[in-house]
Amino acid sequence: IFFNAGNYCTAKKIAKFKADDYRYVILRVKAENCSAAKFELFYCAGAVSGATGECVLQSSFDNVDPDWQYIVFDMNGAAKWTGVIHGFRFDYQLSASAAGEAMYISHMYFAKNEEEMKQVTQKGLKDPFEVVTDPEVEQKVEDLLATPDSAPALDNTKLDAASEDANLDLWFNHAYINNPAEDITSTGWNAYQLRLAKNESEGTHMFLVSKTGHNGLTVSVTPFKNANGDELGTELMYGYYFDDVDGKTLVDPIPWVKDGQTFDLAEGRSYMYIIKATSYLDTPAGIYTATVTVKDASGNEIKKATVSAYVWNFALPEETSCKTQMDLSWYNIYYSHECWDGDDSLLYKNYYDLLLNNRVCAYTLPYNKDGYFTDSRIVEYLDNPRVTAFNPLGWGVRENLESRVPAAYAFLSQKQEWLDKSYFYLVDEPLNQGHLDQINQYGALLKEHFPGYKMMAPEHVNYVWDKDSTVDNFSYVKDSINVWCFKPYFFTTYEQAKYDRRLTYWMTPKLEANLGTFAERMAKEQAEGDELWWYVTRRPENPEITLLMETEAVRHRILFWQQKLYNVDSFLYYLVNDWYEMGENNGLNKKYEHTAGMDAFDCYGNGVLLYCGQDFDVYGGVESIRLETVRDGIEDFEYLTMITELYGKDVTDAIIHRLTTSLSNYNTDTDNFTDLRIALGNIIEATLAEQA
């Protein structure tokens, strides 16, 4: 149905509406017997006079409620929502409508801002995000958070170098802030103290700002040492900047600083360096100290600072509670390194090991032979406790499964722990019934040839497959899938989506009424022994969290706190080296993605957590800041798991609520985050000491 807004205004003798004046379009509707619950709105404004695929938005409605309701369309990201409004096409369901399915539309509203939109749509609505906690649990959490800090206080006294240069400023900040080069405001932190458990890595960002311009500087750091001479692993990296990442100059690649490497600093911009400490299972607890030195081109010491690291008296396990799976493209690696003749898998191994050092597992193990385990070197990885998950066939292998699957089982069944780490991933993001049928076909094959198999098929949409809303994508493959992997937004209920219109909603109210909310359904699957994973790509959009380059770095870590809050077991990411235009700079770019006709949003660096080492003289990968925050998030998840083991999920959730209560409600204040994370370490250390 096309509504001609221009003709309407002419007939009513009123001025035509201008899209630029309004941020929300609202329909008042009544749904009758609708099986689907997505309304598609094509908008025509300015130079666009007719319905086009570049100018369309979707929004959810309640297909259970028989009364009048509101559907809201957020026009803030619509690039062509400008100029005079000509009209709209109403497509009230995304699927074909059966007899008796109807939609009545009584009003159309245009709201200038969010406040006006809420005045229309939220009258009488109860806040579905309100958290009610047992007072005894709250008191327990308050007592725990008051656990005394065992680390010595930070001495923030500024050190003077032998040839102190007043034209060069140095300061520190948290590693979960991606400070743009345009920001030259000092934090006032002349020193920094890292906090970490045994068998953990943590870093800090150090910034240099030149008031006049400096050339030929060298930066170095001594190993972290305690009073007895014990050392932590110590790394020094520098920030490689990309211009115009959502209007800012941001770091993402963080190559290692080589001995004697020099740096030129332009006037009036900040330059980032990363100092990282790594402890080990046998590292003695206590304080460790390192010294950072900056020298000029003549070798004069012009800046000096201290970084300390306090190691708590407990260790994180080698085997993480949060399993991971991420693709590592063999082709992209060897193409970008121009290694045409191969190197007996050394390059791939170097990249894989770099991920594994950061507690991330790629789908495909080094020395994998597409399901035929003929290279004995693979056993080193199968036995490695840090390897928590892998694809037995390797990524993308779907041919000759009748021989590959039995061969994989024959080898992997030598050890139960090898089978436990095996995850089949044969269908990606099913969109139609044919894809779902494929999943069931693979499930039947695996049941026959790989007893006790585990299979996932990440899903980002959900469709209803019968008019009564009793069968959807999830229930259709229930007997084949036992590792459920979804985008976080499936946890959003309709009541939540109606209250916070920024949220993505992909269920339907009828499905929720008939089958339960997504969270209820997944809890049932987990109770029956299935696993629950989630994943992100360039979607969902703000305020839901992704791993994009322009997203506040602290949010990457908050995502893993949310994962714990929602009782999700593990984390998947589709690819770590999706290097855009590999022929240009070996993928060393900000990888900007966009959607035709729409403003680009949260789309820098999607699928890139590693960079090609070719440009940095590294025969392997170079980390990104985002890989660091993902690793730290996985380690945060381990802290929260330990708290749960000590005090129960109610206490853990109440602690997490100090940081985040839902996918859209979280506190990005980094000092608040720091205080909570330090409190976790203090609680675990003190509790384990009492138990000992």
XYZ file of C-alpha atoms in Angstrom:
692
model
C 0.000 0.000 0.000
C 1.476 3.367 -0.992
C 0.552 6.475 0.983
C 1.141 9.643 -1.065
C 2.013 12.222 1.588
C 2.375 15.024 -0.974
C -1.161 14.558 -2.316
C -2.468 14.302 1.240
C -0.945 17.655 2.196
C -2.305 19.236 -0.988
C -5.791 17.876 -0.322
C -5.710 19.091 3.287
C -4.224 22.448 2.223
C -1.285 22.151 4.633
C 2.427 22.660 4.062
C 4.353 19.597 2.975
C 6.496 17.915 5.607
C 10.269 18.026 5.416
C 12.155 14.894 6.413
C 15.033 16.886 7.942
C 12.693 18.143 10.675
C 11.731 14.706 11.999
C 13.803 11.887 13.500
C 11.035 9.328 14.071
C 8.054 8.095 12.085
C 5.341 6.408 14.142
C 2.370 4.359 12.983
C -0.663 3.598 15.151
C -1.811 0.170 14.052
C -3.941 -2.828 14.951
C -2.685 -6.299 13.941
C -5.154 -9.103 13.290
C -4.086 -12.778 12.986
C -0.608 -11.813 11.751
C 1.934 -14.654 11.787
C 4.948 -12.396 11.185
C 5.797 -9.401 13.365
C 8.022 -7.189 11.198
C 6.674 -4.119 9.425
C 8.701 -2.813 6.479
C 8.495 0.874 5.653
C 9.770 2.294 2.351
C 10.252 6.052 2.593
C 10.387 8.512 -0.300
C 11.819 11.979 0.221
C 13.895 14.550 -1.622
C 15.206 13.089 -4.869
C 13.618 9.685 -4.143
C 10.050 9.632 -5.462
C 9.273 5.906 -5.386
C 9.910 2.818 -3.283
C 13.514 1.623 -3.505
C 15.597 -0.932 -1.656
C 17.991 1.813 -0.579
C 15.301 3.573 1.450
C 13.670 1.009 3.679
C 13.475 0.356 7.430
C 12.000 -2.472 9.467
C 10.399 -2.392 12.882
C 8.591 -4.901 15.083
C 4.978 -5.007 16.206
C 3.023 -7.154 18.640
C 1.190 -9.895 16.750
C -0.538 -11.066 19.945
C -2.051 -7.822 21.239
C -5.500 -7.258 19.625
C -5.584 -3.565 20.622
C -4.116 -0.484 18.971
C -0.332 -0.159 19.304
C 2.560 1.897 17.957
C 5.297 0.965 15.499
C 8.343 3.248 15.599
C 10.830 3.828 12.774
C 14.107 5.504 13.746
C 15.192 7.725 10.844
C 18.469 8.881 12.448
C 20.621 6.582 10.310
C 18.708 7.050 7.065
C 21.019 8.862 4.631
C 18.281 9.733 2.103
C 15.747 10.871 4.684
C 16.087 14.493 3.569
C 14.057 17.057 1.677
C 10.284 17.096 1.129
C 8.484 13.876 2.126
C 6.677 12.394 -0.896
C 5.246 9.253 0.620
C 5.585 5.799 2.126
C 4.956 2.227 1.120
C 3.553 0.014 3.875
C 4.643 -3.643 3.754
C 3.106 -4.900 6.960
C 4.654 -8.371 6.888
C 7.938 -9.708 5.525
C 6.396 -13.060 4.645
C 3.365 -13.893 2.526
C 0.111 -13.297 4.331
C -2.474 -16.022 4.742
C -6.230 -15.481 4.564
C -7.484 -13.463 7.499
C -4.194 -11.696 8.280
C -4.773 -7.953 8.391
C -3.257 -4.668 9.493
C -5.266 -1.529 10.283
C -3.502 1.867 10.306
C -5.243 4.801 11.961
C -2.563 7.458 12.470
C 0.885 8.480 11.321
C 3.000 10.651 13.610
C 6.234 12.532 12.955
C 8.414 13.177 16.032
C 11.249 15.693 16.061
C 13.260 13.905 18.742
C 13.315 10.921 21.084
C 11.422 12.766 23.793
C 8.493 13.483 21.446
C 8.532 9.876 20.276
C 8.328 8.590 23.856
C 5.477 10.982 24.676
C 3.432 9.213 22.027
C 4.545 5.614 22.523
C 5.468 5.092 26.173
C 2.406 6.278 28.067
C 1.710 3.788 30.841
C 4.598 1.483 29.937
C 6.434 -0.160 32.817
C 10.233 -0.231 32.665
C 11.040 -3.868 31.752
C 14.735 -3.380 32.598
C 14.175 -2.641 36.266
C 16.417 -4.875 38.366
C 15.061 -6.121 41.682
C 17.682 -7.772 43.891
C 17.330 -9.617 47.175
C 18.385 -7.202 49.990
C 20.527 -9.943 51.559
C 22.363 -10.420 48.254
C 22.843 -6.664 47.935
C 24.302 -6.463 51.429
C 26.594 -9.401 50.699
C 27.849 -7.663 47.575
C 28.429 -4.400 49.436
C 30.469 -6.280 52.033
C 32.502 -8.057 49.341
C 33.176 -4.879 47.395
C 34.571 -3.379 50.601
C 37.303 -6.046 50.750
C 40.564 -4.215 51.536
C 42.895 -3.584 48.626
C 46.005 -5.711 49.006
C 48.182 -3.725 46.590
C 50.404 -0.834 47.670
C 49.147 2.625 46.777
C 50.330 4.061 43.479
C 53.100 6.645 43.794
C 52.174 9.207 41.133
C 55.285 11.336 41.671
C 56.669 12.606 38.391
C 60.199 11.363 37.645
C 62.706 13.783 36.169
C 64.969 12.443 33.451
C 68.660 13.264 33.367
C 68.020 15.748 30.536
C 64.338 16.469 31.197
C 62.627 18.045 28.167
C 59.774 20.402 29.113
C 58.536 20.398 25.498
C 57.606 16.727 25.710
C 54.692 15.534 27.879
C 54.229 11.943 29.076
C 51.222 10.398 30.802
C 49.388 7.079 31.190
C 45.832 5.863 30.750
C 43.859 2.620 30.973
C 44.291 0.105 28.164
C 40.529 0.115 27.572
C 40.476 3.690 26.283
C 41.320 4.214 22.615
C 42.523 7.805 22.859
C 42.398 9.694 19.508
C 45.529 11.518 18.381
C 43.579 14.771 18.481
C 43.183 14.475 22.262
C 46.305 15.880 23.911
C 44.830 16.418 27.372
C 46.932 14.723 30.028
C 45.267 12.399 32.545
C 47.738 13.611 35.162
C 48.945 10.044 35.681
C 52.738 10.186 35.749
C 52.829 6.488 36.674
C 50.503 3.514 36.380
C 49.820 0.333 38.318
C 48.627 -2.794 36.513
C 46.601 -5.438 38.378
C 46.650 -9.050 37.265
C 46.313 -12.581 38.530
C 48.918 -15.237 37.893
C 48.780 -16.494 34.295
C 47.315 -13.265 32.944
C 48.289 -10.354 30.698
C 47.430 -6.704 31.316
C 48.594 -3.486 29.715
C 48.547 0.267 30.012
C 48.689 2.999 27.386
C 51.439 5.600 27.598
C 51.148 8.834 25.620
C 53.766 11.265 24.390
C 52.853 14.746 23.198
C 55.393 17.086 21.659
C 54.798 20.821 21.974
C 57.357 21.648 19.296
C 57.886 18.461 17.268
C 60.505 15.800 18.035
C 62.446 13.568 15.651
C 64.528 10.458 16.206
C 63.181 9.520 19.650
C 63.712 6.051 21.101
C 61.440 4.451 23.713
C 62.389 1.504 25.912
C 61.117 -0.302 29.014
C 62.976 -2.492 31.496
C 61.536 -5.897 32.468
C 59.031 -5.884 35.337
C 60.962 -7.138 38.420
C 60.171 -7.695 42.073
C 62.550 -7.224 45.006
C 63.841 -10.796 44.614
C 64.687 -10.366 40.946
C 61.705 -12.384 39.646
C 60.478 -11.082 36.303
C 57.219 -10.782 34.421
C 56.987 -11.041 30.673
C 57.331 -7.480 29.389
C 56.314 -6.114 25.984
C 56.504 -2.650 24.461
C 54.353 -1.800 21.443
C 53.463 1.383 19.616
C 50.209 2.590 18.125
C 49.764 2.624 14.348
C 47.152 5.285 13.536
C 44.379 5.305 10.953
C 43.042 8.670 9.799
C 39.329 9.515 9.871
C 37.851 6.606 11.761
C 34.404 8.088 12.270
C 36.079 11.503 12.284
C 38.943 10.580 14.627
C 42.553 9.492 14.216
C 42.680 6.174 16.062
C 45.134 3.382 16.787
C 44.277 -0.201 15.975
C 47.438 -2.142 14.972
C 49.992 -2.261 17.790
C 53.334 -3.558 16.438
C 56.205 -4.347 18.787
C 58.879 -1.693 19.262
C 62.154 -3.026 17.880
C 65.532 -2.348 19.456
C 66.830 1.011 18.277
C 63.591 1.903 16.468
C 63.131 5.665 16.237
C 59.973 7.756 16.278
C 59.132 11.178 14.914
C 56.453 13.124 16.814
C 54.556 15.913 15.097
C 53.586 18.930 17.119
C 50.288 18.933 18.961
C 49.077 15.351 18.722
C 49.310 12.384 21.041
C 51.246 9.190 20.287
C 50.353 5.934 21.982
C 52.669 3.240 23.343
C 51.484 0.043 25.001
C 53.306 -1.523 27.947
C 52.158 -5.053 28.708
C 52.998 -7.388 31.572
C 52.389 -11.145 31.545
C 52.485 -13.331 34.637
C 52.755 -17.106 34.714
C 51.292 -19.947 36.743
C 54.379 -20.001 39.004
C 54.836 -16.213 39.264
C 55.228 -15.109 42.899
C 52.492 -12.737 44.051
C 53.356 -9.141 44.864
C 54.578 -5.918 43.284
C 56.793 -5.670 40.191
C 58.266 -2.511 38.722
C 59.463 -1.418 35.283
C 60.975 1.850 34.092
C 60.150 3.572 30.798
C 62.804 5.761 29.233
C 62.547 8.155 26.285
C 65.753 9.382 24.651
C 66.318 12.032 22.012
C 68.234 11.583 18.760
C 71.511 12.246 20.580
C 70.887 9.565 23.180
C 69.991 11.965 25.981
C 67.422 10.720 28.487
C 64.588 13.261 28.196
C 61.628 11.441 29.834
C 61.335 8.762 32.472
C 58.402 7.054 34.222
C 57.556 4.044 36.354
C 54.990 1.342 35.666
C 54.222 -1.176 38.397
C 52.293 -4.439 38.274
C 50.646 -6.044 41.279
C 50.102 -9.806 40.942
C 47.313 -11.269 43.070
C 47.923 -14.541 44.857
C 45.726 -16.704 42.653
C 45.979 -17.951 39.082
C 43.713 -17.999 36.056
C 43.525 -21.479 34.511
C 45.080 -22.308 31.158
C 41.713 -23.645 29.989
C 39.360 -20.677 29.851
C 35.732 -20.988 30.929
C 34.792 -18.851 27.938
C 35.596 -20.950 24.884
C 36.234 -19.130 21.623
C 36.030 -19.837 17.895
C 37.230 -17.405 15.228
C 38.207 -17.962 11.634
C 41.830 -17.328 10.624
C 42.045 -17.175 6.829
C 44.960 -19.227 5.498
C 44.535 -17.645 2.061
C 44.691 -14.061 3.357
C 47.864 -14.836 5.310
C 49.798 -16.430 2.487
C 48.552 -14.000 -0.165
C 49.540 -10.957 1.890
C 52.965 -12.364 2.776
C 53.461 -13.365 -0.884
C 54.443 -16.808 0.302
C 53.426 -18.581 -2.895
C 55.365 -21.801 -2.380
C 54.256 -22.399 1.195
C 56.430 -22.850 4.267
C 55.224 -26.088 5.848
C 52.485 -24.190 7.703
C 54.921 -22.024 9.700
C 53.201 -18.717 8.895
C 49.781 -20.059 9.794
C 51.209 -21.551 12.987
C 52.708 -18.171 13.943
C 49.358 -16.458 13.503
C 47.494 -19.215 15.340
C 49.951 -19.100 18.248
C 49.570 -15.328 18.528
C 45.817 -15.779 18.893
C 46.269 -18.609 21.370
C 48.594 -16.456 23.505
C 45.628 -14.092 23.719
C 43.250 -16.926 24.721
C 41.562 -17.028 21.297
C 41.107 -20.248 19.310
C 40.844 -20.265 15.525
C 38.482 -22.723 13.837
C 41.287 -24.567 12.095
C 44.233 -26.075 13.961
C 47.752 -25.885 12.531
C 48.603 -29.029 10.568
C 44.929 -29.816 9.994
C 44.390 -31.902 6.848
C 40.681 -31.245 6.238
C 39.591 -33.882 8.695
C 42.312 -36.427 7.978
C 44.678 -36.250 10.944
C 47.837 -37.395 9.211
C 50.331 -34.868 10.599
C 51.443 -35.889 14.099
C 52.369 -32.294 14.958
C 48.676 -31.523 15.462
C 48.724 -33.496 18.734
C 50.637 -30.638 20.389
C 47.546 -28.478 19.893
C 44.974 -31.134 20.688
C 46.663 -31.612 24.070
C 47.110 -27.874 24.750
C 44.628 -26.795 27.479
C 44.436 -23.328 25.913
C 42.883 -24.939 22.839
C 39.291 -25.147 24.011
C 37.539 -25.511 20.643
C 38.302 -26.314 17.012
C 36.544 -27.482 13.861
C 37.587 -31.112 13.211
C 37.280 -30.634 9.447
C 38.779 -27.174 9.264
C 36.822 -24.137 8.157
C 34.658 -24.405 5.032
C 35.139 -28.127 4.393
C 31.857 -29.742 3.309
C 32.895 -32.204 0.611
C 33.284 -35.961 1.116
C 31.886 -35.771 4.618
C 30.986 -39.466 4.500
C 34.702 -40.261 4.633
C 36.082 -37.217 6.457
C 33.751 -37.382 9.464
C 34.435 -41.076 10.289
C 38.180 -40.486 9.784
C 38.083 -37.527 12.185
C 36.195 -39.546 14.782
C 38.563 -42.511 14.488
C 41.493 -40.254 15.334
C 39.919 -37.891 17.880
C 38.204 -40.648 19.844
C 41.614 -41.703 21.157
C 41.042 -39.099 23.908
C 37.755 -37.857 25.284
C 39.181 -34.350 25.750
C 39.881 -34.179 22.008
C 36.252 -35.006 21.288
C 35.129 -32.451 23.864
C 36.979 -29.709 21.983
C 35.470 -30.674 18.604
C 32.827 -28.312 17.200
C 31.334 -28.791 13.742
C 30.320 -25.612 11.902
C 28.887 -26.594 8.531
C 26.128 -24.028 7.847
C 26.542 -20.308 8.456
C 23.653 -17.960 9.220
C 20.769 -19.969 7.681
C 18.277 -17.731 5.911
C 15.686 -20.117 4.506
C 14.151 -23.529 4.923
C 16.674 -25.063 2.522
C 19.537 -23.989 4.793
C 17.720 -25.416 7.811
C 17.195 -28.690 5.956
C 20.952 -28.795 5.321
C 21.583 -28.503 9.061
C 19.292 -31.444 9.714
C 20.971 -33.484 6.984
C 24.397 -32.814 8.491
C 23.001 -33.625 11.923
C 21.855 -37.043 10.704
C 25.294 -37.731 9.200
C 27.086 -36.709 12.405
C 24.790 -38.819 14.571
C 25.798 -41.818 12.504
C 29.536 -41.213 12.208
C 30.552 -38.970 15.165
C 28.816 -40.111 18.374
C 28.393 -37.308 20.880
C 29.074 -34.685 18.192
C 28.696 -30.957 18.840
C 27.425 -28.737 16.000
C 26.683 -25.028 15.755
C 25.111 -22.932 12.995
C 25.316 -19.238 13.965
C 21.996 -17.456 13.402
C 21.286 -13.756 12.988
C 17.625 -13.901 11.902
C 14.590 -15.910 12.915
C 11.512 -16.723 10.860
C 8.189 -18.340 11.677
C 7.424 -21.459 9.627
C 3.751 -22.030 10.426
C 0.743 -19.736 10.712
C 0.184 -20.666 14.374
C 3.719 -19.569 15.393
C 4.766 -22.896 16.875
C 7.734 -23.549 14.565
C 10.633 -21.153 13.947
C 14.257 -21.448 12.813
C 15.370 -22.607 16.242
C 12.773 -25.304 16.814
C 13.163 -26.530 13.201
C 16.758 -27.672 13.884
C 16.355 -28.522 17.563
C 17.162 -32.206 17.077
C 20.381 -31.465 15.146
C 21.907 -28.411 16.841
C 23.306 -28.779 20.340
C 25.576 -25.728 20.388
C 23.290 -22.722 20.027
C 25.057 -19.647 18.667
C 23.187 -16.393 18.205
C 23.652 -12.657 18.137
C 23.036 -11.044 21.542
C 19.894 -9.240 20.414
C 17.844 -12.438 20.536
C 17.787 -11.990 24.312
C 15.720 -8.825 23.844
C 12.042 -9.411 24.565
C 9.282 -7.528 22.806
C 8.463 -5.592 25.980
C 12.087 -4.447 26.162
C 12.215 -3.542 22.468
C 8.980 -1.575 22.811
C 10.425 0.361 25.748
C 13.859 0.974 24.199
C 13.356 1.447 20.465
C 17.099 1.408 19.803
C 17.259 -2.330 20.440
C 17.203 -4.963 17.724
C 14.294 -7.415 17.962
C 14.134 -10.621 15.919
C 11.628 -12.787 17.747
C 7.851 -12.296 17.640
C 5.431 -11.817 20.531
C 3.475 -14.883 19.350
C 6.600 -17.032 19.510
C 7.302 -15.705 22.988
C 3.744 -16.520 24.046
C 3.788 -20.020 22.531
C 7.380 -21.165 23.053
C 8.748 -18.826 25.721
C 11.231 -15.989 25.498
C 14.561 -16.711 23.879
C 16.273 -16.700 27.284
C 13.742 -19.211 28.647
C 14.160 -21.492 25.652
C 17.940 -21.407 25.826
C 17.946 -22.047 29.578
C 15.930 -25.199 28.885
C 18.404 -26.318 26.199
C 21.337 -25.691 28.544
C 19.605 -27.640 31.328
C 19.394 -30.569 28.911
C 23.134 -30.416 28.196
C 23.412 -28.081 25.199
C 25.872 -25.180 25.035
C 25.004 -21.546 24.383
C 27.346 -19.227 22.467
C 26.878 -15.766 21.010
C 28.621 -13.677 18.361
C 28.745 -10.201 16.841
C 29.748 -8.814 13.436
C 29.118 -5.251 12.233
C 25.666 -5.760 13.718
C 23.977 -5.215 16.102
C 24.102 -1.446 16.266
C 24.498 1.026 19.093
C 23.734 0.740 21.995
C 24.281 -3.007 21.619
C 28.000 -3.750 21.651
C 30.185 -4.926 18.781
C 33.968 -5.158 18.382
C 34.305 -2.317 15.898
C 37.246 0.060 15.823
C 35.344 3.238 16.654
C 33.444 1.642 19.551
C 34.675 2.748 22.983
C 37.284 0.168 23.957
C 35.831 -0.396 27.424
C 32.628 -1.617 25.768
C 34.523 -4.552 24.268
C 35.240 -5.760 27.784
C 31.731 -4.966 29.000
C 30.436 -7.327 26.298
C 32.010 -10.251 28.167
C 30.444 -9.117 31.457
C 27.111 -9.104 29.638
C 27.891 -12.585 28.347
C 28.247 -13.755 31.951
C 25.100 -11.911 32.991
C 23.058 -13.636 30.272
C 24.551 -17.040 31.146
C 26.131 -17.466 27.702
C 28.916 -20.032 27.733
C 31.242 -18.956 24.929
C 32.074 -16.448 22.196
C 32.410 -16.690 18.395
C 33.691 -14.130 15.881
C 33.522 -14.809 12.162
C 37.073 -13.840 11.125
C 40.170 -12.154 12.564
C 41.985 -11.304 9.308
C 39.290 -10.198 6.882
C 41.795 -7.852 5.294
C 40.027 -5.415 3.041
C 41.622 -4.899 -0.378
C 44.521 -7.183 0.434
C 46.457 -5.961 -2.588
C 46.577 -2.491 -1.035
C 48.848 -2.263 2.012
C 48.357 -5.972 2.771
C 45.150 -5.113 4.518
C 46.825 -2.461 6.668
C 43.849 -0.120 6.549
C 40.799 0.753 8.590
C 38.510 -1.544 6.536
C 35.547 0.745 6.146
C 32.239 -0.930 5.321
C 28.968 0.741 4.434
C 25.447 -0.126 3.400
C 24.171 1.326 0.126
C 21.866 4.260 0.693
C 22.457 4.366 4.448
C 24.927 6.151 6.650
C 27.798 3.863 7.661
C 27.509 2.983 11.322
C 29.867 1.040 13.564
C 31.656 -0.435 10.606
C 35.416 0.109 10.828
C 37.581 -2.971 11.160
C 34.837 -5.574 11.120
C 36.425 -9.047 11.102
C 39.953 -7.704 11.690
C 41.577 -8.401 15.059
C 45.012 -9.164 13.581
C 47.105 -7.340 10.996
C 49.600 -8.679 8.483
C 53.146 -8.569 9.824
C 54.636 -8.059 6.346
C 54.816 -4.270 6.691
C 56.388 -4.538 10.147
C 59.067 -7.105 9.286
C 57.249 -9.775 11.293
C 56.847 -13.299 9.952
C 53.441 -13.595 11.541
C 50.651 -11.380 12.781
C 50.491 -8.046 14.570
C 47.941 -7.565 17.321
C 45.214 -4.947 17.417
C 44.048 -2.992 20.423
C 40.748 -4.831 20.007
C 42.392 -8.248 20.291
C 43.892 -7.035 23.572
C 40.493 -5.984 24.904
C 38.915 -9.265 23.760
C 41.596 -11.204 25.648
C 41.059 -9.035 28.698
C 37.307 -9.579 28.391
C 37.823 -13.349 28.307
C 39.971 -13.043 31.436
C 37.310 -10.839 33.086
C 34.840 -13.640 32.326
C 37.169 -15.998 34.217
C 37.181 -13.694 37.263
C 33.375 -13.650 37.207
C 33.306 -17.444 36.856
C 35.507 -17.737 39.949
C 33.221 -15.358 41.870
C 30.253 -17.537 40.864
C 32.025 -20.667 42.098
C 32.763 -18.955 45.423
C 29.504 -17.074 46.038
C 26.865 -18.127 43.485
C 25.287 -16.548 40.415
C 23.035 -14.176 42.391
C 26.065 -12.458 43.899
C 27.894 -12.390 40.549
C 24.896 -10.863 38.793
C 24.536 -8.216 41.501
C 28.200 -7.262 41.001
C 27.757 -7.159 37.219
C 24.722 -4.913 37.702
C 27.137 -2.247 38.975
C 28.436 -2.169 35.404
C 25.604 -3.381 33.151
C 22.018 -4.534 33.595
C 21.075 -5.226 29.977
C 22.346 -5.094 26.399
C 21.555 -1.374 26.217
C 22.200 -0.254 29.788
C 25.850 -0.087 30.853
C 28.301 2.336 32.415
C 31.310 3.184 30.242
C 33.063 5.233 32.923
C 36.504 3.618 32.934
C 37.236 4.494 36.554
C 34.062 2.681 37.605
C 35.123 -0.299 35.495
C 38.616 -0.231 37.002
C 37.281 -0.148 40.557
C 34.992 -3.122 39.905
C 37.699 -5.202 38.267
C 40.161 -4.495 41.099
C 37.436 -5.427 43.586
C 36.983 -8.795 41.840
C 40.683 -9.584 42.225
C 40.727 -8.522 45.869
C 37.616 -10.599 46.657
C 39.008 -13.743 45.027
C 42.423 -13.371 46.654
C 40.989 -12.745 50.138
C 38.408 -15.533 49.901
C 40.909 -18.139 48.717
C 43.302 -17.078 51.484
C 40.538 -17.577 54.079
C 39.672 -20.990 52.678
C 43.322 -22.038 52.785
